[in-house]
Amino acid sequence: MNDLKDRQAQLQQMVEDMLREAASQGASAAEAGVNFDIGLSVSVRLGEVETIEHTRDQGMGVSVYFGHRKGSASTSDFKPEAIRDTVRAACNIAKFTTKDPCSGLADASRMAGEQPDLDLYHPWEIEVDEAIAKGVECENAARELDPRITNSEGATLNSHSGLQVYGNSHGFVGGYPSSNHSLSCSVIGGKGDAMQRDYWYTSARSPEDMESAREVGRRAAERTLARLGSRQIETREAPVIFQAEMAVSLLRGLTRAISGSALYRRSSFLLDHLDQQIFPEFVRIRENPLLRKGPASAPFDSEGVATAPKDLVRDGILRSYLLSSYSARKLNMETTGNGGGVRNLSIDSGELDLAGLLKRMDCGLLVSELMGSGLNMVTGDYSRGAAGFWVENGEIQYPVEEITIAGNMKQMFAGLQAVATDVDRRGGIQTGSWLLGPMMIAGS
Amino acid sequence: MSTTFDIARNTLLLPASLQDHHLDQVMDQLLAARIDAADIYFQSSRLESWVLEDGIIKEGSYNIEQGVGVRAISGEKTGFAYTDEIELPSLLEAGRTARAIARSGSRSSIRVRGMQAGRQYYEPINPLDTLTENAKIELLHRLDAEARSQDPRVTQVIASLVAAHDVVLVARSDGHLSGDVRPLVRCNVHVIVEQQGKREQGSSGGGARQGFQFFLDEERALGYAREAVRQALVNLDAIAAPAGSMPVVLGPGWPGILLHEAIGHGLEGDFNRKGTSAFSGRIGQRVATEACTVVDDGTLPGRRGSLSMDDEGTPGQNTVLIEKGILKGYMHDRLNARLMGTESTGNGRRESYAHLPMPRMTNTYMLPGTDDPGEIIASVAKGLYAVNFGGGQVDITSGKFVFSASEAYLIENGRITSPVKGATLIGNGPDVLTRVSMVGNDLELDTGVGTCGKEGQSVPVGVGQPTLKVDELTVGGTN
């Protein structure tokens, strides 16, 4: 793979050319971004190569402002004339949009200054044959674990390196390379009507931070085996534990509810909840965009605004929304540097590990999979398909499936009892398992 | 007027001065390795979108995407590379990369030839040009006004218009060369209503492989605005949904998402070749009641999921999946068809040149039965009547599927009574249709809003069904 750092100057030049072109076509302000990503994706199945994909993605986008009128355009074409054509397309759009007093760049005073190196770029010079071997090793570890593993969807190794550059007419230009490598495995257990499937994956900025191929395969197989013999349970109300990977979705619900666009549209169940108690007092939720090697780290947001660590929830009280400059102006507030979303969110864990959390629950449902998208953002009403394990006397009794869990997210947050230490660190939202109060479980 | 094929050639090959013998050259190079099949997929797409919010045209964007994907297949192995540059050197380089999947082989020579155009299920138009910018803007303002005029409780209206113009050309190693021009338009209206501090939302929309006139005909788009408000107001009065297993009556049209999730994905050829689907090896078996016949039909004129040809150049087809309750067939692309010793059913689809094709649905629906919808509802003593849905999802291996109702009512003693809050429904694909005891005579297709995701790739699809009664389905309410 080419060293992407060498390409950075070239992309920076493209951003500057786009901004200059926007000015020459009469725009009073503009912002532009360019990205470039190369990668390798290798899939194996039943010990043989299935696909080898060489990926190479590029794109550039520009937004132009004529006073408070905005237009945007983007292209995957990097030919020199594409810059002029793309800017022209954006300017043409801006002729038809309406003046919007909240529209525009973020304030110049908020632009990121010197940008810290967040250690996000660790390219992997992996050859195709080596990638195949890793995939085979991973899948074999899963298939050889137990004779009840009967089939496989295979293992996939992905390695990507990318570069993104953003600039705007305040004179801000910033960019950085980053990399991501992952290995996943999905296997099937049982036969006929009793088949079950599950998967596991590892993902990191640097190849040496990945779990080993054997470990990924073993965990995939263990998860599949644990689901064999799943049954439906009768409809009932019971406490629920969201296993760490699933608890991520609850924090994602929080970020959607406190995002500026949901708030100014009055379409959030946490509207007007700033400085109010939304979790029990022990809860602290923080964002750290500057985490070294972090899965979602960035020195500046999608508008060039400097990012910084902050508490979203402290002592259970909502301390900050997630705002871009646009949504901030709509709400008469200041941007929180969250243009483009939240970056490395985490909730502080308590003392218990997952086993301890099961003991504390004593009797209830451990949720290990969720299906569908049943969250009404306006009301917080929550209803999703689920699978997991029935727990009695603090111990897993048997796997369950074909059930739903329902409640209201506001009440689920308020009823949070403990967060375990089993933190899933693979994604931009990191949490341990959550023990919640009773929810309605629908089954037979 | 030029043909679809000429438009595709002129759009994709002419600007790069690419001729048939250049395609032969790339193909010859691919086949220098031990390759069973190869294809080159050219694509050029234009996407335009407009968004109205707070009564003003807040955003507009224009996106250009183009490139070529080169695929080489050897047995069950696929090599794939793509480039954003439609030029001979980039094509040759992508070809060299893709063919590395097979190490060595014999040389053969291929002559790529244009094919006779098959039937076309939509016009080769550019939908972006079917209305002036001012007329698009005006339409959005009319939607805003229409929604707000429905009821004073409407506090927020977001309306959007999107048009895509997609031109593709497929060259295959069997010499086949064909093209398609795919227009697609979409309109959506989302509203928030407020009453004494209580807020709710409603959403409605539609689309087609047509020009924007589609939204003006029969006041279709205005209908979306009225429908979004109606749904939101219904939900303001909704009570808690029931929890547990009960009879469920599904309304006609969009609730056909049931078929897409419960049946459709499980019948895609890749999962069945690999034996990972709950439907694997069940052809000829009973998977539904006698009243159920389900098809996947890419040949419906102008529908969102329709395809004159799929992304491998196979003509769009109408494939019977379930006939009178018996499982008849799977949906195939060329790779899985070849490996299973059968023919492609025209279901080989890809999100773009940068993605590999795989078996995907087009428009999936159940044919009408003979029951009167009123009698279906009257037959239920206590149950749920669900008429609108959000998304769905399926685990094809265990067969468990969900779909989330966004508008539903209680049925009590054969009558529709209170509206209930949104709830997720969960069932088991291989047996849910064996519990369908009544099938209405009122087949409807959805309004053209479906997008299906599989392995990270999104494609437009359609669904449909008549009113259906499922004797037992788990309803995920709180009550």
GROMACS .gro file of C-alpha atoms in nm, chain B residues 130-377:
model
  248
  574THR     CA    1  -3.845   1.614  -1.578
  575LEU     CA    2  -3.934   1.921  -1.375
  576THR     CA    3  -3.769   2.263  -1.355
  577GLU     CA    4  -3.590   2.352  -1.032
  578ASN     CA    5  -3.857   2.613  -0.962
  579ALA     CA    6  -4.133   2.355  -1.005
  580LYS     CA    7  -3.956   2.113  -0.766
  581ILE     CA    8  -3.930   2.390  -0.507
  582GLU     CA    9  -4.291   2.485  -0.557
  583LEU     CA   10  -4.402   2.125  -0.510
  584LEU     CA   11  -4.219   2.108  -0.175
  585HIS     CA   12  -4.386   2.432  -0.061
  586ARG     CA   13  -4.725   2.291  -0.159
  587LEU     CA   14  -4.656   1.978   0.048
  588ASP     CA   15  -4.569   2.196   0.348
  589ALA     CA   16  -4.887   2.402   0.306
  590GLU     CA   17  -5.101   2.093   0.254
  591ALA     CA   18  -4.969   1.924   0.569
  592ARG     CA   19  -5.013   2.237   0.781
  593SER     CA   20  -5.363   2.301   0.648
  594GLN     CA   21  -5.475   1.956   0.763
  595ASP     CA   22  -5.463   2.036   1.132
  596PRO     CA   23  -5.343   2.318   1.361
  597ARG     CA   24  -5.155   2.065   1.575
  598VAL     CA   25  -4.894   2.018   1.300
  599THR     CA   26  -4.577   2.187   1.430
  600GLN     CA   27  -4.306   2.061   1.198
  601VAL     CA   28  -4.301   1.947   0.834
  602ILE     CA   29  -4.000   1.801   0.658
  603ALA     CA   30  -4.052   1.725   0.291
  604SER     CA   31  -3.797   1.588   0.049
  605LEU     CA   32  -3.765   1.517  -0.322
  606VAL     CA   33  -3.494   1.291  -0.460
  607ALA     CA   34  -3.417   1.188  -0.818
  608ALA     CA   35  -3.156   0.941  -0.937
  609HIS     CA   36  -3.041   0.876  -1.292
  610ASP     CA   37  -2.843   0.556  -1.316
  611VAL     CA   38  -2.685   0.436  -1.642
  612VAL     CA   39  -2.518   0.095  -1.649
  613LEU     CA   40  -2.346  -0.126  -1.906
  614VAL     CA   41  -2.249  -0.490  -1.846
  615ALA     CA   42  -1.995  -0.682  -2.057
  616ARG     CA   43  -1.971  -1.054  -1.981
  617SER     CA   44  -1.716  -1.319  -2.069
  618ASP     CA   45  -1.979  -1.507  -2.271
  619GLY     CA   46  -1.978  -1.214  -2.513
  620HIS     CA   47  -2.298  -1.059  -2.380
  621LEU     CA   48  -2.307  -0.678  -2.371
  622SER     CA   49  -2.616  -0.492  -2.253
  623GLY     CA   50  -2.715  -0.165  -2.094
  624ASP     CA   51  -2.987  -0.010  -1.884
  625VAL     CA   52  -3.100   0.339  -1.796
  626ARG     CA   53  -3.275   0.346  -1.459
  627PRO     CA   54  -3.468   0.650  -1.346
  628LEU     CA   55  -3.584   0.662  -0.982
  629VAL     CA   56  -3.775   0.935  -0.800
  630ARG     CA   57  -3.876   0.953  -0.437
  631CYS     CA   58  -4.081   1.196  -0.228
  632ASN     CA   59  -4.129   1.188   0.147
  633VAL     CA   60  -4.322   1.392   0.403
  634HIS     CA   61  -4.251   1.372   0.775
  635VAL     CA   62  -4.455   1.565   1.030
  636ILE     CA   63  -4.452   1.629   1.404
  637VAL     CA   64  -4.780   1.709   1.580
  638GLU     CA   65  -4.820   1.849   1.931
  639GLN     CA   66  -5.117   1.852   2.162
  640GLN     CA   67  -5.091   1.972   2.520
  641GLY     CA   68  -4.724   1.883   2.550
  642LYS     CA   69  -4.768   1.541   2.390
  643ARG     CA   70  -4.584   1.495   2.062
  644GLU     CA   71  -4.603   1.233   1.787
  645GLN     CA   72  -4.475   1.182   1.436
  646GLY     CA   73  -4.611   1.057   1.107
  647SER     CA   74  -4.441   0.980   0.780
  648SER     CA   75  -4.554   0.898   0.429
  649GLY     CA   76  -4.407   0.892   0.082
  650GLY     CA   77  -4.372   0.716  -0.247
  651GLY     CA   78  -4.165   0.672  -0.557
  652ALA     CA   79  -4.124   0.504  -0.893
  653ARG     CA   80  -3.894   0.447  -1.191
  654GLN     CA   81  -4.052   0.750  -1.360
  655GLY     CA   82  -4.018   1.127  -1.383
  656PHE     CA   83  -4.140   1.377  -1.123
  657GLN     CA   84  -4.477   1.395  -1.301
  658PHE     CA   85  -4.556   1.079  -1.103
  659PHE     CA   86  -4.596   1.295  -0.791
  660LEU     CA   87  -4.823   1.548  -0.961
  661ASP     CA   88  -5.052   1.287  -1.119
  662GLU     CA   89  -5.363   1.223  -0.908
  663GLU     CA   90  -5.224   1.469  -0.648
  664ARG     CA   91  -5.009   1.182  -0.528
  665ALA     CA   92  -4.756   1.391  -0.334
  666LEU     CA   93  -5.031   1.596  -0.167
  667GLY     CA   94  -5.174   1.263  -0.062
  668TYR     CA   95  -4.846   1.182   0.116
  669ALA     CA   96  -4.874   1.509   0.313
  670ARG     CA   97  -5.232   1.428   0.420
  671GLU     CA   98  -5.140   1.071   0.506
  672ALA     CA   99  -4.841   1.174   0.722
  673VAL     CA  100  -5.063   1.408   0.926
  674ARG     CA  101  -5.338   1.148   0.957
  675GLN     CA  102  -5.092   0.891   1.094
  676ALA     CA  103  -4.939   1.135   1.342
  677LEU     CA  104  -5.283   1.234   1.476
  678VAL     CA  105  -5.388   0.869   1.510
  679ASN     CA  106  -5.075   0.805   1.715
  680LEU     CA  107  -5.151   1.101   1.948
  681ASP     CA  108  -5.449   0.902   2.072
  682ALA     CA  109  -5.272   0.563   2.080
  683ILE     CA  110  -5.288   0.353   2.394
  684ALA     CA  111  -5.029   0.094   2.501
  685ALA     CA  112  -5.002  -0.198   2.259
  686PRO     CA  113  -5.078  -0.550   2.382
  687ALA     CA  114  -4.797  -0.796   2.459
  688GLY     CA  115  -4.805  -1.164   2.372
  689SER     CA  116  -4.916  -1.411   2.108
  690MET     CA  117  -5.244  -1.330   1.930
  691PRO     CA  118  -5.422  -1.320   1.592
  692VAL     CA  119  -5.286  -1.040   1.373
  693VAL     CA  120  -5.456  -0.895   1.066
  694LEU     CA  121  -5.212  -0.716   0.835
  695GLY     CA  122  -5.348  -0.449   0.605
  696PRO     CA  123  -5.278  -0.450   0.228
  697GLY     CA  124  -4.969  -0.297   0.061
  698TRP     CA  125  -4.664  -0.200   0.267
  699PRO     CA  126  -4.726  -0.463   0.542
  700GLY     CA  127  -4.601  -0.698   0.267
  701ILE     CA  128  -4.265  -0.628   0.434
  702LEU     CA  129  -4.373  -0.947   0.618
  703LEU     CA  130  -4.305  -1.146   0.299
  704HIS     CA  131  -3.978  -0.967   0.231
  705GLU     CA  132  -3.840  -1.052   0.577
  706ALA     CA  133  -4.010  -1.381   0.666
  707ILE     CA  134  -3.980  -1.550   0.326
  708GLY     CA  135  -3.785  -1.343   0.076
  709HIS     CA  136  -3.436  -1.327   0.226
  710GLY     CA  137  -3.447  -1.694   0.322
  711LEU     CA  138  -3.510  -1.782  -0.046
  712GLU     CA  139  -3.208  -1.594  -0.183
  713GLY     CA  140  -2.983  -1.835  -0.371
  714ASP     CA  141  -2.655  -1.765  -0.190
  715PHE     CA  142  -2.788  -1.871   0.152
  716ASN     CA  143  -2.943  -2.183   0.004
  717ARG     CA  144  -2.634  -2.286  -0.190
  718LYS     CA  145  -2.442  -2.261   0.136
  719GLY     CA  146  -2.715  -2.436   0.334
  720THR     CA  147  -2.730  -2.150   0.585
  721SER     CA  148  -3.099  -2.061   0.535
  722ALA     CA  149  -3.389  -2.198   0.737
  723PHE     CA  150  -3.541  -2.272   0.391
  724SER     CA  151  -3.240  -2.471   0.262
  725GLY     CA  152  -3.336  -2.797   0.090
  726ARG     CA  153  -3.711  -2.737   0.126
  727ILE     CA  154  -3.815  -2.698  -0.241
  728GLY     CA  155  -4.139  -2.888  -0.298
  729GLN     CA  156  -4.233  -2.876   0.071
  730ARG     CA  157  -4.535  -2.701   0.218
  731VAL     CA  158  -4.429  -2.372   0.380
  732ALA     CA  159  -4.763  -2.187   0.367
  733THR     CA  160  -5.135  -2.249   0.356
  734GLU     CA  161  -5.304  -2.330   0.025
  735ALA     CA  162  -5.423  -1.967  -0.008
  736CYS     CA  163  -5.066  -1.830  -0.032
  737THR     CA  164  -4.891  -1.769  -0.364
  738VAL     CA  165  -4.586  -1.541  -0.346
  739VAL     CA  166  -4.381  -1.403  -0.636
  740ASP     CA  167  -4.076  -1.185  -0.688
  741ASP     CA  168  -4.157  -0.975  -0.992
  742GLY     CA  169  -3.907  -0.740  -1.152
  743THR     CA  170  -4.134  -0.682  -1.454
  744LEU     CA  171  -4.397  -0.449  -1.307
  745PRO     CA  172  -4.392  -0.132  -1.522
  746GLY     CA  173  -4.234   0.167  -1.350
  747ARG     CA  174  -4.217   0.014  -1.001
  748ARG     CA  175  -3.936   0.105  -0.762
  749GLY     CA  176  -3.806  -0.253  -0.746
  750SER     CA  177  -3.842  -0.330  -1.118
  751LEU     CA  178  -3.549  -0.407  -1.347
  752SER     CA  179  -3.547  -0.437  -1.727
  753MET     CA  180  -3.223  -0.623  -1.670
  754ASP     CA  181  -3.041  -0.704  -1.350
  755ASP     CA  182  -2.681  -0.599  -1.280
  756GLU     CA  183  -2.547  -0.905  -1.462
  757GLY     CA  184  -2.743  -0.835  -1.782
  758THR     CA  185  -3.012  -1.098  -1.714
  759PRO     CA  186  -3.360  -0.974  -1.814
  760GLY     CA  187  -3.601  -0.893  -1.530
  761GLN     CA  188  -3.833  -1.182  -1.451
  762ASN     CA  189  -4.139  -1.281  -1.256
  763THR     CA  190  -4.035  -1.573  -1.034
  764VAL     CA  191  -4.283  -1.784  -0.840
  765LEU     CA  192  -4.143  -1.844  -0.491
  766ILE     CA  193  -4.442  -2.012  -0.326
  767GLU     CA  194  -4.736  -2.156  -0.522
  768LYS     CA  195  -5.049  -2.252  -0.328
  769GLY     CA  196  -4.839  -2.300  -0.019
  770ILE     CA  197  -4.563  -2.511  -0.177
  771LEU     CA  198  -4.206  -2.378  -0.197
  772LYS     CA  199  -4.124  -2.357  -0.571
  773GLY     CA  200  -3.795  -2.178  -0.617
  774TYR     CA  201  -3.512  -1.960  -0.502
  775MET     CA  202  -3.392  -1.625  -0.636
  776HIS     CA  203  -3.059  -1.648  -0.817
  777ASP     CA  204  -2.776  -1.447  -0.957
  778ARG     CA  205  -2.546  -1.611  -1.214
  779LEU     CA  206  -2.281  -1.733  -0.970
  780ASN     CA  207  -2.522  -1.916  -0.739
  781ALA     CA  208  -2.734  -2.043  -1.029
  782ARG     CA  209  -2.427  -2.197  -1.194
  783LEU     CA  210  -2.310  -2.357  -0.872
  784MET     CA  211  -2.658  -2.498  -0.809
  785GLY     CA  212  -2.701  -2.615  -1.167
  786THR     CA  213  -2.981  -2.380  -1.261
  787GLU     CA  214  -3.045  -2.049  -1.437
  788SER     CA  215  -3.029  -1.695  -1.304
  789THR     CA  216  -3.374  -1.556  -1.223
  790GLY     CA  217  -3.267  -1.198  -1.291
  791ASN     CA  218  -3.201  -1.125  -0.923
  792GLY     CA  219  -2.828  -1.047  -0.948
  793ARG     CA  220  -2.806  -0.694  -0.805
  794ARG     CA  221  -2.536  -0.467  -0.665
  795GLU     CA  222  -2.549  -0.128  -0.494
  796SER     CA  223  -2.292   0.013  -0.734
  797TYR     CA  224  -1.983  -0.068  -0.944
  798ALA     CA  225  -1.788  -0.069  -0.616
  799HIS     CA  226  -1.986  -0.366  -0.480
  800LEU     CA  227  -2.015  -0.732  -0.582
  801PRO     CA  228  -2.351  -0.857  -0.713
  802MET     CA  229  -2.552  -1.108  -0.509
  803PRO     CA  230  -2.908  -1.246  -0.515
  804ARG     CA  231  -3.151  -0.970  -0.414
  805MET     CA  232  -3.525  -0.922  -0.430
  806THR     CA  233  -3.709  -0.690  -0.673
  807ASN     CA  234  -4.085  -0.651  -0.601
  808THR     CA  235  -4.200  -0.929  -0.368
  809TYR     CA  236  -4.572  -0.977  -0.313
  810MET     CA  237  -4.854  -1.223  -0.245
  811LEU     CA  238  -5.127  -1.273  -0.504
  812PRO     CA  239  -5.483  -1.188  -0.398
  813GLY     CA  240  -5.711  -1.444  -0.234
  814THR     CA  241  -6.087  -1.454  -0.215
  815ASP     CA  242  -6.172  -1.322   0.132
  816ASP     CA  243  -6.346  -0.992   0.190
  817PRO     CA  244  -6.121  -0.768   0.408
  818GLY     CA  245  -6.418  -0.671   0.626
  819GLU     CA  246  -6.494  -1.036   0.694
  820ILE     CA  247  -6.130  -1.102   0.783
  821ILE     CA  248  -6.146  -0.840   1.058
   0.00000   0.00000   0.00000
